[in-house]
mmCIF file of C-alpha atoms and ligand atoms in Angstrom:
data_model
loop_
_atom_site.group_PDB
_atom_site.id
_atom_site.type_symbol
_atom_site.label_atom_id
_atom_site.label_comp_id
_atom_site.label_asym_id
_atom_site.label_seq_id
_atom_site.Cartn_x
_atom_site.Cartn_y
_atom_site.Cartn_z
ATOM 1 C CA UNK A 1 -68.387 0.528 -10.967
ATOM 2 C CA UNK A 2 -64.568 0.370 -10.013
ATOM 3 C CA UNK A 3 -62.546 2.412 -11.853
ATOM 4 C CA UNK A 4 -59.349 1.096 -13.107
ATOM 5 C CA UNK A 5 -56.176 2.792 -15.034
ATOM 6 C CA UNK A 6 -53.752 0.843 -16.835
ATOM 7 C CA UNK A 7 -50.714 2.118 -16.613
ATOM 8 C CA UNK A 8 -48.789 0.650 -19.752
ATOM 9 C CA UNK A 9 -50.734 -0.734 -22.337
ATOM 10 C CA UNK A 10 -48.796 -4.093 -23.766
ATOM 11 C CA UNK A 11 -48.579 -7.553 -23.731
ATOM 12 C CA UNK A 12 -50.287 -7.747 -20.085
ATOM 13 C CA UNK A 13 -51.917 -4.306 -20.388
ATOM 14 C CA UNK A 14 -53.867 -4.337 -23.415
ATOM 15 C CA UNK A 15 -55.448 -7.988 -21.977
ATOM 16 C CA UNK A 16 -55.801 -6.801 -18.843
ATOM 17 C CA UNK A 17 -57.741 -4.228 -20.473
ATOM 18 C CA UNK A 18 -59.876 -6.272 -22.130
ATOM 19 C CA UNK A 19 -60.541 -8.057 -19.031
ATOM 20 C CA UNK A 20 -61.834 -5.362 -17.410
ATOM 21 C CA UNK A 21 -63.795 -4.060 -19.704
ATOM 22 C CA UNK A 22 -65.493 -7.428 -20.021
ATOM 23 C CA UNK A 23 -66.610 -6.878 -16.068
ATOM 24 C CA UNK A 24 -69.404 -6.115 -14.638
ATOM 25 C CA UNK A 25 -68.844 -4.077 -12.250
ATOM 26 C CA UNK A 26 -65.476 -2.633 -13.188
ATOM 27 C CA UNK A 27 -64.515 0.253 -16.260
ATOM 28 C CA UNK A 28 -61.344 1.008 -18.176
ATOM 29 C CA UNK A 29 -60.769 4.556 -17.581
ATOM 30 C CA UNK A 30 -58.198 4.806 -19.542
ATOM 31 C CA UNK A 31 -54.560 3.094 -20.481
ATOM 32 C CA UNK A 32 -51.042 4.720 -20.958
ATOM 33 C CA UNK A 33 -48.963 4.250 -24.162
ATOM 34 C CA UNK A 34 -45.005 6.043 -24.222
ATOM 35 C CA UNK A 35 -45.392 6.055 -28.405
ATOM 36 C CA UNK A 36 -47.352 5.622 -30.636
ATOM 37 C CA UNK A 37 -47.679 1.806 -31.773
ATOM 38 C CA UNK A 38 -50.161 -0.833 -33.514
ATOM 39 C CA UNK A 39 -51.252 -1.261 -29.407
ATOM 40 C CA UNK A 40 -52.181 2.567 -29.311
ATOM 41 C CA UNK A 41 -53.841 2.067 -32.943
ATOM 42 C CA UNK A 42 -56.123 -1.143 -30.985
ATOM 43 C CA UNK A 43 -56.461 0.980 -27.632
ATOM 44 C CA UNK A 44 -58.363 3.670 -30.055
ATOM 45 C CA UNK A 45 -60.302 1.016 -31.827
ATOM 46 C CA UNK A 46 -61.313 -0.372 -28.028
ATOM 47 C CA UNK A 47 -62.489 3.281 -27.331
ATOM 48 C CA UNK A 48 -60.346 2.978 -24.435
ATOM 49 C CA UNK A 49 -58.935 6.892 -23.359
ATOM 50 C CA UNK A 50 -55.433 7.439 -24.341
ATOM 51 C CA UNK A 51 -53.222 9.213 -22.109
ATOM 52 C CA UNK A 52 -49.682 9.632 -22.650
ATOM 53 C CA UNK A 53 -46.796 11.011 -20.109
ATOM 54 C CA UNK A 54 -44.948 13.395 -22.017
ATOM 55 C CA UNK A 55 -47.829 15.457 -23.545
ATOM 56 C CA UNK A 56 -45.487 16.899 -25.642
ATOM 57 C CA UNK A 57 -45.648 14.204 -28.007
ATOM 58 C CA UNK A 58 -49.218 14.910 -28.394
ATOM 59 C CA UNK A 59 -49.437 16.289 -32.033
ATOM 60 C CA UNK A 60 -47.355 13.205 -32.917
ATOM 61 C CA UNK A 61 -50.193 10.930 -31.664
ATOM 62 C CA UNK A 62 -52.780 13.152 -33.182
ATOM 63 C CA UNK A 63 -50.961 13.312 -36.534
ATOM 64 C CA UNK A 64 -51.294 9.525 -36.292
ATOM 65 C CA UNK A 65 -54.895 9.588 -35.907
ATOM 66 C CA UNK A 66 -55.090 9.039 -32.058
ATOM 67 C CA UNK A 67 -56.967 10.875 -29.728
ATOM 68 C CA UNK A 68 -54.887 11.292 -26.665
ATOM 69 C CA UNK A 69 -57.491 11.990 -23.760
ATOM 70 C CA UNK A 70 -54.485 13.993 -21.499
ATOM 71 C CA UNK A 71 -51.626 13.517 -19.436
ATOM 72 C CA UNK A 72 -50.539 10.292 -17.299
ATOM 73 C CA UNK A 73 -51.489 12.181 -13.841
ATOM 74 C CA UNK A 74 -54.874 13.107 -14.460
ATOM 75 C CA UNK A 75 -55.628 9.112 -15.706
ATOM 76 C CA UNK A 76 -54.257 7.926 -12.525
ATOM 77 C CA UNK A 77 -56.117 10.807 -10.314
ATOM 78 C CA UNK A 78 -59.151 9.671 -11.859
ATOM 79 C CA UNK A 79 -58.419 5.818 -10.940
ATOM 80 C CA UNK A 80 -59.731 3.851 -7.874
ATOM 81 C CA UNK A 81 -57.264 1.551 -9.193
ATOM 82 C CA UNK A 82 -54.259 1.080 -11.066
ATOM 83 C CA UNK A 83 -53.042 -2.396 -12.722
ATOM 84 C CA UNK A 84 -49.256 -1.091 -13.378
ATOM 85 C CA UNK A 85 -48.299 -3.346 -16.527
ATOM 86 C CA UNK A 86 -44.769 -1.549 -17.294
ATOM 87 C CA UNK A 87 -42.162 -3.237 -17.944
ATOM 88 C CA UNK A 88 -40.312 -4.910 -14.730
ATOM 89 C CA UNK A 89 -38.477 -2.149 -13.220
ATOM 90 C CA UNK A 90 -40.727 0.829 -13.794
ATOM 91 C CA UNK A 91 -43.211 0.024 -11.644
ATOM 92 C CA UNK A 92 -40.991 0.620 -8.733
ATOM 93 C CA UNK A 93 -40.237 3.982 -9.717
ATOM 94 C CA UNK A 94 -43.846 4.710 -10.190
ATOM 95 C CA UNK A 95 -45.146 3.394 -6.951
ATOM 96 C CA UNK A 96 -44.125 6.926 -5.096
ATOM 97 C CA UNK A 97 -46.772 8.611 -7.963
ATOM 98 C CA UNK A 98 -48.927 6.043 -6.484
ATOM 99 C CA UNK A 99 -48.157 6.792 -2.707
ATOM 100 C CA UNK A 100 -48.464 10.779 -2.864
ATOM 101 C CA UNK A 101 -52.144 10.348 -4.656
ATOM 102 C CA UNK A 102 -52.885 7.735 -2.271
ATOM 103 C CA UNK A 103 -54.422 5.459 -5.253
ATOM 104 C CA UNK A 104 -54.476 1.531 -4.690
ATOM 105 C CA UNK A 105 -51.871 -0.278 -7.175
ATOM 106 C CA UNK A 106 -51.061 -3.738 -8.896
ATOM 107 C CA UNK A 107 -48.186 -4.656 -9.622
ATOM 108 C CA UNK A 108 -46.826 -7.327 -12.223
ATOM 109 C CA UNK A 109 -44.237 -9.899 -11.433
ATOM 110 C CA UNK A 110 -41.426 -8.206 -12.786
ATOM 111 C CA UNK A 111 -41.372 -5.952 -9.883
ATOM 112 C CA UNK A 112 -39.931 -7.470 -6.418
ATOM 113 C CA UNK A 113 -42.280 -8.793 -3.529
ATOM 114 C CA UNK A 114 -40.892 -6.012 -1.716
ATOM 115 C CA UNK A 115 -42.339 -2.768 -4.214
ATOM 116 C CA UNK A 116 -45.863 -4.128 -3.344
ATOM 117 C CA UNK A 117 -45.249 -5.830 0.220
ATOM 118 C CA UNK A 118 -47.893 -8.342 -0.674
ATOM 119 C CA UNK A 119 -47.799 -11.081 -3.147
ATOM 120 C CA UNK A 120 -51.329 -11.985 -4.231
ATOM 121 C CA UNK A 121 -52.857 -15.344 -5.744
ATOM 122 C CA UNK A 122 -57.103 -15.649 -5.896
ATOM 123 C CA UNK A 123 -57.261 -18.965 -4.855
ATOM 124 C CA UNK A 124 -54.056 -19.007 -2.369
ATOM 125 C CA UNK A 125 -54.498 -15.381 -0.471
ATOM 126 C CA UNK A 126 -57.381 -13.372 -1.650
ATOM 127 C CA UNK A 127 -58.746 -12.313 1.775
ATOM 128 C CA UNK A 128 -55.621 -11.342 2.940
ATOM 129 C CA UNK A 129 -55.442 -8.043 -0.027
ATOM 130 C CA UNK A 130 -58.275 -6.338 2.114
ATOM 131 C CA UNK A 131 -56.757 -2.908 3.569
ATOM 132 C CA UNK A 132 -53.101 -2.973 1.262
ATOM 133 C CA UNK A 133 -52.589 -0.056 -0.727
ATOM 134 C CA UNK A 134 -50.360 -2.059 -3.076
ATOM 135 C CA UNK A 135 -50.606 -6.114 -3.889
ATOM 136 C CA UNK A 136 -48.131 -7.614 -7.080
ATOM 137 C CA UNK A 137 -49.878 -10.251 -8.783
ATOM 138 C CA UNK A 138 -46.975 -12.904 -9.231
ATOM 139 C CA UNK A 139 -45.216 -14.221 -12.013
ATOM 140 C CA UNK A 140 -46.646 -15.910 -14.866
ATOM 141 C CA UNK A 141 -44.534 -19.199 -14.092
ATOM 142 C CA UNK A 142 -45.493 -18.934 -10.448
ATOM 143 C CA UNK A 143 -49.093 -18.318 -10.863
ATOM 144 C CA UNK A 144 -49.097 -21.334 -12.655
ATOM 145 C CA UNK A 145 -47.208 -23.089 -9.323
ATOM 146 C CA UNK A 146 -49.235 -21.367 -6.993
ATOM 147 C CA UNK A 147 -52.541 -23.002 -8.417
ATOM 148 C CA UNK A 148 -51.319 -26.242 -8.697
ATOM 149 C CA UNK A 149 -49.309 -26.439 -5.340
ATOM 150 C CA UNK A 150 -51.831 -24.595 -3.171
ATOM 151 C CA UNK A 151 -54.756 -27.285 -4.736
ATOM 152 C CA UNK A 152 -52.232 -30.422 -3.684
ATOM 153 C CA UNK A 153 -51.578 -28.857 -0.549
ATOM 154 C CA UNK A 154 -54.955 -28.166 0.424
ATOM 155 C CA UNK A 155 -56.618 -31.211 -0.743
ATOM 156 C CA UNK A 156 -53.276 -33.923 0.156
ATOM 157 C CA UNK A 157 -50.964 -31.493 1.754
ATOM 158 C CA UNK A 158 -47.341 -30.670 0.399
ATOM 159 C CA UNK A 159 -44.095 -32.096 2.322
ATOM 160 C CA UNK A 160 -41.997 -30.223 -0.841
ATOM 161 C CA UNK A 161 -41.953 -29.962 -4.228
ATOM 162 C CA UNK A 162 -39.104 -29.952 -6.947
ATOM 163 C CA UNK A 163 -39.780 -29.011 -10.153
ATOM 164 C CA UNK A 164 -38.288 -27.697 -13.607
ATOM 165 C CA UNK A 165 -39.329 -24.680 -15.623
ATOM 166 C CA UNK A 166 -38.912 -24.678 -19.341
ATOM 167 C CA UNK A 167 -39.362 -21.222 -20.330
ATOM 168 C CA UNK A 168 -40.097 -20.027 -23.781
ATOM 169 C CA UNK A 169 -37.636 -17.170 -25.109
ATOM 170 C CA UNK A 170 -39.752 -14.668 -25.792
ATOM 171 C CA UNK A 171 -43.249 -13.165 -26.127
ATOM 172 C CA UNK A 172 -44.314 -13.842 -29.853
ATOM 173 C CA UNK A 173 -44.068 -10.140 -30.869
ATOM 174 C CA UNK A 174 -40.899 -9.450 -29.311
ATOM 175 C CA UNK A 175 -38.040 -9.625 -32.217
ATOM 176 C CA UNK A 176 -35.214 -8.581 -30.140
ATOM 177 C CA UNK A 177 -35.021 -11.507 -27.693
ATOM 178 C CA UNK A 178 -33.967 -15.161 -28.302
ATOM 179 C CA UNK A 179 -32.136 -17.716 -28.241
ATOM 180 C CA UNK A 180 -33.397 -19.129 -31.634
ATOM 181 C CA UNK A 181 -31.153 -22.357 -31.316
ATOM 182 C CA UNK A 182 -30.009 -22.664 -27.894
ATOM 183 C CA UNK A 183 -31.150 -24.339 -25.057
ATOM 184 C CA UNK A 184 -29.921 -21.422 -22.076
ATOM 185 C CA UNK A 185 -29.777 -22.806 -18.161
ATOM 186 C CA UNK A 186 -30.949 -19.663 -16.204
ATOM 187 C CA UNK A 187 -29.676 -19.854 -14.294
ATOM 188 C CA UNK A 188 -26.885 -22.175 -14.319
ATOM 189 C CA UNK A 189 -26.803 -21.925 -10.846
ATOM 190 C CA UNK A 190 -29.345 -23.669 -9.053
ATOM 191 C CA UNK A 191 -32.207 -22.974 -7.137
ATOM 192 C CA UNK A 192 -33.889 -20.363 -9.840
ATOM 193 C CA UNK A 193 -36.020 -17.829 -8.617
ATOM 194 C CA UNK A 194 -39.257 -19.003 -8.692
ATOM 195 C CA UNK A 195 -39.354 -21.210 -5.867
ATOM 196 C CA UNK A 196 -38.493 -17.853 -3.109
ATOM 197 C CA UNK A 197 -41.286 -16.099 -5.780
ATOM 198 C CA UNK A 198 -43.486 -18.880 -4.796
ATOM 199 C CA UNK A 199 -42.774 -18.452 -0.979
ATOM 200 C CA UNK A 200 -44.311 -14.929 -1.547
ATOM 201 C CA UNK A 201 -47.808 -16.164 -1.814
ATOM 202 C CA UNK A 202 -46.913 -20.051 -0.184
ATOM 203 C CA UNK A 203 -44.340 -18.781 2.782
ATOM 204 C CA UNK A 204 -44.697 -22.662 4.331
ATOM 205 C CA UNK A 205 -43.728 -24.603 1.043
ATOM 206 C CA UNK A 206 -40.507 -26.770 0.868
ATOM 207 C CA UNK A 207 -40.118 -25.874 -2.916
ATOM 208 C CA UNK A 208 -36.608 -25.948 -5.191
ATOM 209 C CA UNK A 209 -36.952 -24.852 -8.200
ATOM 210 C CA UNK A 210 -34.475 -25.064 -11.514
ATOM 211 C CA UNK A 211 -35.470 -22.996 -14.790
ATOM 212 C CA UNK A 212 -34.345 -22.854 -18.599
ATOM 213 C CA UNK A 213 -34.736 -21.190 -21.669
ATOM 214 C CA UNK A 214 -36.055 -23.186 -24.965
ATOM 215 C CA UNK A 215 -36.336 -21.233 -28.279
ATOM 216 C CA UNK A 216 -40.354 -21.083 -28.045
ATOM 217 C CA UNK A 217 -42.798 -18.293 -27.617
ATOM 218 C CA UNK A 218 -45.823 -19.603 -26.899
ATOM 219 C CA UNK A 219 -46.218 -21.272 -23.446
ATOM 220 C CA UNK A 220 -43.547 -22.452 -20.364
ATOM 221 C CA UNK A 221 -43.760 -26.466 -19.602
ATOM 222 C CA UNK A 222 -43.182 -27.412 -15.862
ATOM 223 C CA UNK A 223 -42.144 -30.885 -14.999
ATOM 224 C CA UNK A 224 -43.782 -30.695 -11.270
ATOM 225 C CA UNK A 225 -42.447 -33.299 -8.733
ATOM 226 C CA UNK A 226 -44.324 -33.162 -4.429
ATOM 227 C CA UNK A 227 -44.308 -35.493 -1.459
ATOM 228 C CA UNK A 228 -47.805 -35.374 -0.309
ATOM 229 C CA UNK A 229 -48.673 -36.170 3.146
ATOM 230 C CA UNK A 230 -51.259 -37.943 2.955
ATOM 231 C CA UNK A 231 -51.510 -41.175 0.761
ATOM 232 C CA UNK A 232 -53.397 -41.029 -2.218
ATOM 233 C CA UNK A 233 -54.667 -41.899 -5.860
ATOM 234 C CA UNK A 234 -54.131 -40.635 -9.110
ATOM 235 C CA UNK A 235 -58.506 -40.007 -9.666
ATOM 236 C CA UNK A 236 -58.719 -38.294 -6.791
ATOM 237 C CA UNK A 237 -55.873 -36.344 -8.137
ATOM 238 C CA UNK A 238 -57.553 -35.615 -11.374
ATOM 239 C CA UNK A 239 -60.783 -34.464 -8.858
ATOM 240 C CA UNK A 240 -59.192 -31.781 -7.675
ATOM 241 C CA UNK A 241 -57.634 -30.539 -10.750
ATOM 242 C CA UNK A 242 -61.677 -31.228 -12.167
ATOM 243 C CA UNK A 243 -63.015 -29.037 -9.247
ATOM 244 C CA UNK A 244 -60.765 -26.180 -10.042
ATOM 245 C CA UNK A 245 -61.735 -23.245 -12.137
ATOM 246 C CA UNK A 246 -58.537 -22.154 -13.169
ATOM 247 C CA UNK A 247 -56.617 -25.537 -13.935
ATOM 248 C CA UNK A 248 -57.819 -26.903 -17.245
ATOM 249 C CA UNK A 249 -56.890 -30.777 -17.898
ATOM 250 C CA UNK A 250 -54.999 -31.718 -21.574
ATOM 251 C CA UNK A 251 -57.266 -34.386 -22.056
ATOM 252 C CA UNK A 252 -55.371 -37.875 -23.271
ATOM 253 C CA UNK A 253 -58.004 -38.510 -25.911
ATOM 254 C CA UNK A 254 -56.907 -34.833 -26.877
ATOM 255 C CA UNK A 255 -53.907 -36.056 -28.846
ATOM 256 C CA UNK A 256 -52.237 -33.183 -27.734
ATOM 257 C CA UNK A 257 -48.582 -33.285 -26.633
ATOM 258 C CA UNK A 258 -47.114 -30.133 -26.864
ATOM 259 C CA UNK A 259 -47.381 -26.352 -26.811
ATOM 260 C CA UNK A 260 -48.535 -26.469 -30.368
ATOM 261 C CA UNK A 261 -50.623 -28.261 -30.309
ATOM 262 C CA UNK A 262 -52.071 -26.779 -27.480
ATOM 263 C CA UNK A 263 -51.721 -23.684 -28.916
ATOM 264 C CA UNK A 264 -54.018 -24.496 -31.977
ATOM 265 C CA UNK A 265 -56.401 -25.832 -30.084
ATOM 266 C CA UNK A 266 -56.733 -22.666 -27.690
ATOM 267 C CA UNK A 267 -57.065 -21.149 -30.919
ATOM 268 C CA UNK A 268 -59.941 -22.976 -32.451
ATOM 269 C CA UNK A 269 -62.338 -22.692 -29.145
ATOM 270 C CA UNK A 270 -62.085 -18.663 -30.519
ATOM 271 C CA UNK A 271 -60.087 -17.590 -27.397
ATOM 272 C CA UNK A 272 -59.632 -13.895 -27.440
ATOM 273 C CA UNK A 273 -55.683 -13.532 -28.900
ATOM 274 C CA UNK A 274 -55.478 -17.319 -28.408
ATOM 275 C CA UNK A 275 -55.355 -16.796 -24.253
ATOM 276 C CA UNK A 276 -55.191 -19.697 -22.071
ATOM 277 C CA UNK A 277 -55.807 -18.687 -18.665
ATOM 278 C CA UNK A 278 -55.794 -21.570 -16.964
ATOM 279 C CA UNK A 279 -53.247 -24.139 -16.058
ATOM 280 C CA UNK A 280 -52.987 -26.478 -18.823
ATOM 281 C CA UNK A 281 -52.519 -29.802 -16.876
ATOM 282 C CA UNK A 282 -51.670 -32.990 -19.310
ATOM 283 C CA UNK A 283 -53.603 -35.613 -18.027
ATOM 284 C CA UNK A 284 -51.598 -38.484 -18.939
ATOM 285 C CA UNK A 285 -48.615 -36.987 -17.174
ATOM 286 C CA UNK A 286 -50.810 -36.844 -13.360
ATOM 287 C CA UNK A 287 -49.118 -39.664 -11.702
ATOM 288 C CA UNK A 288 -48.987 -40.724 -8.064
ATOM 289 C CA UNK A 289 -46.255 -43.766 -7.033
ATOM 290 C CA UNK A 290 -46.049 -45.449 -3.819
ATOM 291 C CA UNK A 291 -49.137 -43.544 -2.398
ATOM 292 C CA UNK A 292 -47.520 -40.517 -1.802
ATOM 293 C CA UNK A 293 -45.464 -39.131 -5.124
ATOM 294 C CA UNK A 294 -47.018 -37.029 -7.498
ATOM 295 C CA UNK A 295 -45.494 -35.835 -10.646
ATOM 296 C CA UNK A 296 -47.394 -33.892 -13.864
ATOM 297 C CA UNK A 297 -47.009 -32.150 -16.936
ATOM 298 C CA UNK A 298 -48.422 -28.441 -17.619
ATOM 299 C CA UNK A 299 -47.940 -25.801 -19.661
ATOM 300 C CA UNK A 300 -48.556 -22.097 -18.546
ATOM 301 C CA UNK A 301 -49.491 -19.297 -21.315
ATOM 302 C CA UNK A 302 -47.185 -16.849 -19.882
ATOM 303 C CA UNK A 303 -49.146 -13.738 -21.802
ATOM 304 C CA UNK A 304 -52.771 -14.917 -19.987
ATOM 305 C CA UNK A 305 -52.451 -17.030 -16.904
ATOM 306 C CA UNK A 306 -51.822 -13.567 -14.977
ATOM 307 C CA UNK A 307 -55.067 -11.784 -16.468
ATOM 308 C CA UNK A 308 -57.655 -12.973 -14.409
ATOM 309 C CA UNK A 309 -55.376 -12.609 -11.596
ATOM 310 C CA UNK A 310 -55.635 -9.176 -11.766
ATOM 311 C CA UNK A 311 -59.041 -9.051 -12.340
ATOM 312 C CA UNK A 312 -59.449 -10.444 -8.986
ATOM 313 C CA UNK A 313 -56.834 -8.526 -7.128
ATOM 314 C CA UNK A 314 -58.596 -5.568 -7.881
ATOM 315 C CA UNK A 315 -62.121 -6.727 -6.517
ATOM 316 C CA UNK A 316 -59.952 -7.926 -3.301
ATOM 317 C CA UNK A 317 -57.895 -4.749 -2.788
ATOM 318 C CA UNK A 318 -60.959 -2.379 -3.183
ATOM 319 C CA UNK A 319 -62.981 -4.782 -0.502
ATOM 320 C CA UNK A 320 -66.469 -5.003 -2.945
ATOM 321 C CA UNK A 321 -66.409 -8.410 -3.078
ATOM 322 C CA UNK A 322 -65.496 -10.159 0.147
ATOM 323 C CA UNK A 323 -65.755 -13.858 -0.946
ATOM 324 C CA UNK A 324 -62.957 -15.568 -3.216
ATOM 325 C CA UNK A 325 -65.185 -17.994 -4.623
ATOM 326 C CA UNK A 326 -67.420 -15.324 -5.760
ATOM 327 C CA UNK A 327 -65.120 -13.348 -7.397
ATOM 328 C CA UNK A 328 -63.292 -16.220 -9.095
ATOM 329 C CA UNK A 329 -66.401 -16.911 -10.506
ATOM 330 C CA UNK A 330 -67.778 -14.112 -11.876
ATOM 331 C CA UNK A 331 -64.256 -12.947 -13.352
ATOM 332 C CA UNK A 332 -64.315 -16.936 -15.277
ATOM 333 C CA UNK A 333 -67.934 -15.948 -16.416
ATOM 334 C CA UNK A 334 -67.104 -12.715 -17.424
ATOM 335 C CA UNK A 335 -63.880 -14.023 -19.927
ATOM 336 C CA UNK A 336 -65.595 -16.972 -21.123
ATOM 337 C CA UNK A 337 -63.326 -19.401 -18.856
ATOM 338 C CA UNK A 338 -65.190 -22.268 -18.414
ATOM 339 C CA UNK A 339 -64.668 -25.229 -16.001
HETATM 340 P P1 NAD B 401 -44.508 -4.961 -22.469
HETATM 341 O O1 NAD B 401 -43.171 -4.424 -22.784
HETATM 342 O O2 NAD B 401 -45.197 -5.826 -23.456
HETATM 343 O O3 NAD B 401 -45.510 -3.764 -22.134
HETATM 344 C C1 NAD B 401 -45.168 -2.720 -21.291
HETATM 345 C C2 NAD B 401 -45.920 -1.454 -21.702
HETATM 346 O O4 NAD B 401 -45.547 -0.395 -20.841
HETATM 347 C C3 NAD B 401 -45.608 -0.993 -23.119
HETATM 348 O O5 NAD B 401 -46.833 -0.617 -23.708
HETATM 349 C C4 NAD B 401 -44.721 0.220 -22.928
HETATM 350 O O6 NAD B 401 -44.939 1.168 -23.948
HETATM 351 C C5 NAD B 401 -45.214 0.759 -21.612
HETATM 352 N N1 NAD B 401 -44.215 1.520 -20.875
HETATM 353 C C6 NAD B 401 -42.876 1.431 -20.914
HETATM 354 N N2 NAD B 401 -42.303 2.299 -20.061
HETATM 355 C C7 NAD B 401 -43.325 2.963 -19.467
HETATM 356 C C8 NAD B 401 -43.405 3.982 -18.503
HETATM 357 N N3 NAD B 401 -42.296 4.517 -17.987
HETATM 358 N N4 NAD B 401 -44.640 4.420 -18.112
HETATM 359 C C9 NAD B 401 -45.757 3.896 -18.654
HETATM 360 N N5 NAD B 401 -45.744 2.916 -19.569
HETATM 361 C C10 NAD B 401 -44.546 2.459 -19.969
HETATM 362 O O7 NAD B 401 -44.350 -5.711 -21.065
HETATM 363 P P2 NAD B 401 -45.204 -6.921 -20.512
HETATM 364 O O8 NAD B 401 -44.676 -8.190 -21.095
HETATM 365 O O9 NAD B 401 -46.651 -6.623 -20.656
HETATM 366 O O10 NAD B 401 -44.773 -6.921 -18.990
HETATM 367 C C11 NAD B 401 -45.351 -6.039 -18.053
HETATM 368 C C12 NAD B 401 -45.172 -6.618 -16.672
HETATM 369 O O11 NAD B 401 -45.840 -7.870 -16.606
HETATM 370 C C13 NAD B 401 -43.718 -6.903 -16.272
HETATM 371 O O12 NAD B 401 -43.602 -6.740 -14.876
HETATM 372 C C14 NAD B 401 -43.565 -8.373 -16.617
HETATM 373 O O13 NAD B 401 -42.538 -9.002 -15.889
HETATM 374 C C15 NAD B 401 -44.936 -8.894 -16.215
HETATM 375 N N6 NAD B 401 -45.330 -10.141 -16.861
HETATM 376 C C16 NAD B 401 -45.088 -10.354 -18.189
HETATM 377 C C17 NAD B 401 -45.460 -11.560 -18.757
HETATM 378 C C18 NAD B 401 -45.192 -11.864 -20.195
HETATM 379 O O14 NAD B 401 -45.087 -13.026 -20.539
HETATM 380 N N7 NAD B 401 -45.096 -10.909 -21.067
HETATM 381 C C19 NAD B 401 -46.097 -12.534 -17.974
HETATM 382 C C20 NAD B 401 -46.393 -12.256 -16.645
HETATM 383 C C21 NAD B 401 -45.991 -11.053 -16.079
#
């Protein structure tokens, strides 16, 4: 069993968590909380260990009812792995904790290529995480390019790709962020930064990229524009998107033409916290003109697309399970993501 610490236990933590838990050959030795919170209230009723970084704020925990299993440092000691899910920022201070125990680390994509020195994708790069200490599972929004780009390009290849980000605000629990009635360019200035993200994992991709900000919280929608170089159609298209197990086709006779709708719908198939983890490709939208354009629709769940990510970054960065394929699969099985 691989033993994995998660450092920071929120929106990406606590599902990570989950994730892992739901492995089998992986365990959740324990997840960090600063304060104590409705998360560290769920990471009790998980049975997940507790361990907190100041452990001075111990009796306030306890007074609260929550076991707190020791300090940050003996969690990580204890870790063959650590998913870092802090916020973007604090992951780069922690990586020297990291370095002096000599414990393998993921990092999220608020952290720069640069704190991990690998950018990691399961379907683009797995093989390549064998022997890093440290691999940064990318983005939400470029995850969701990655798997789409990397499909097109291996099946059609890619001469470049333009395409638009809509981003939603914020996370649905986060009251502090908006805009609630704006729509914000971000940047104004274009390309946005997703496109050099995307070069992390894709380093040969023509890609520009231009992002906003819609007052949403559930979901981004990319408007996704390649030259292919290869002619082809728009079924052989929708193949490849069929063949993959982590992009999931909006299906026309769906009815569904929006995030909300998409939304619901994740949440009536009983999806843990209402997680899509796959690419949510509109079918309708697939479209190839003169041959060799192709242009789509899909909406990425910005709080799940990453999960299984992780899941297999830590199978690749440990070495246990040397084929993608395999891995990919038995994380999908594992989380109930079916093709
Ligand atoms: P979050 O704020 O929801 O959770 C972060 C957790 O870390 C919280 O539980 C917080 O208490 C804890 N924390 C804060 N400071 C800490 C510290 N010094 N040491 C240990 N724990 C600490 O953040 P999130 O949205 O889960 O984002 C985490 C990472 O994942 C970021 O890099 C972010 O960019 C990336 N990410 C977020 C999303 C998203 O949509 N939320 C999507 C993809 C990637």
């Amino acid at each position: 069993m691989i033993k994995v610490a998660i450092n920071g236990y929120g929106t990406i933590g606590k599902r990570v968590a989950d994730a892992v838990a739901a492995q089998p050959d992986m365990e959740v030795i324990g997840v960090s909380k600063t304060s104590v919170s409705a998360e560290a209230y769920i990471a009790k009723e998980r049975g997940y260990p507790l361990y907190i970084a100041d452990l001075s704020k111990k009796p306030t925990f306890e007074k609260a009812g929550i076991e707190v299993t020791g300090d940050v440092d003996a969690m990580l000691k204890a870790a063959d792995v650590i998913v870092d899910a802090t916020p973007g920022g604090v992951g780069e201070k922690n990586r020297p904790i990291y370095e002096k125990l000599g414990k393998k680390a993921i990092f999220q994509g608020g952290e720069d290529h640069e704190v991990a020195g690998f950018s990691f994708n399961a379907h683009a790069n797995y093989n390549e995480a064998e022997g890093h200490q440290f691999a940064r599972v990318v983005s939400c929004n470029t995850t969701g390019l990655v798997r789409v780009i990397h499909a097109m390009d291996q099946a059609f290849g890619v001469e470049r790709v333009r395409a638009v980000m809509v981003r939603r605000g914020a996370d649905p629990d986060d009251v502090k962020k908006g805009p609630i009635d704006a729509i914000v360019l971000n940047p104004a200035s274009i390309p946005s930064h997703h496109g050099p993200d995307l070069q992390t994992v894709l380093p040969h991709i023509n890609i520009v990229t231009l992002a906003m900000i819609v007052p949403t919280t559930f979901m981004h929608m990319h408007s996704i524009q390649m030259d292919l170089k290869k002619e082809t159609t728009r079924d052989e298209v929708l193949k490849v998107f069929e063949n993959h197990s982590r992009i999931g086709l909006v299906r026309k006779t769906m009815g569904i033409k929006s995030n909300a709708q998409l939304r619901e719908y994740t949440q009536d198939l009983g999806r843990p916290r209402t997680d899509l983890w796959e690419n949510g490709v509109f079918e309708e939208s697939v479209s190839i003109l003169d041959g060799k354009e192709f242009y789509c629709f899909q909406a990425i769940h910005q709080e799940a697309d990453v999960v299984p990510e992780n899941i297999d970054c830590i199978r690749a960065l440990v070495g246990t399970v040397k084929d993608p394929e395999e891995s990919i699969r038995m994380t999908n099985e594992a989380l109930g993501l079916v093709a």
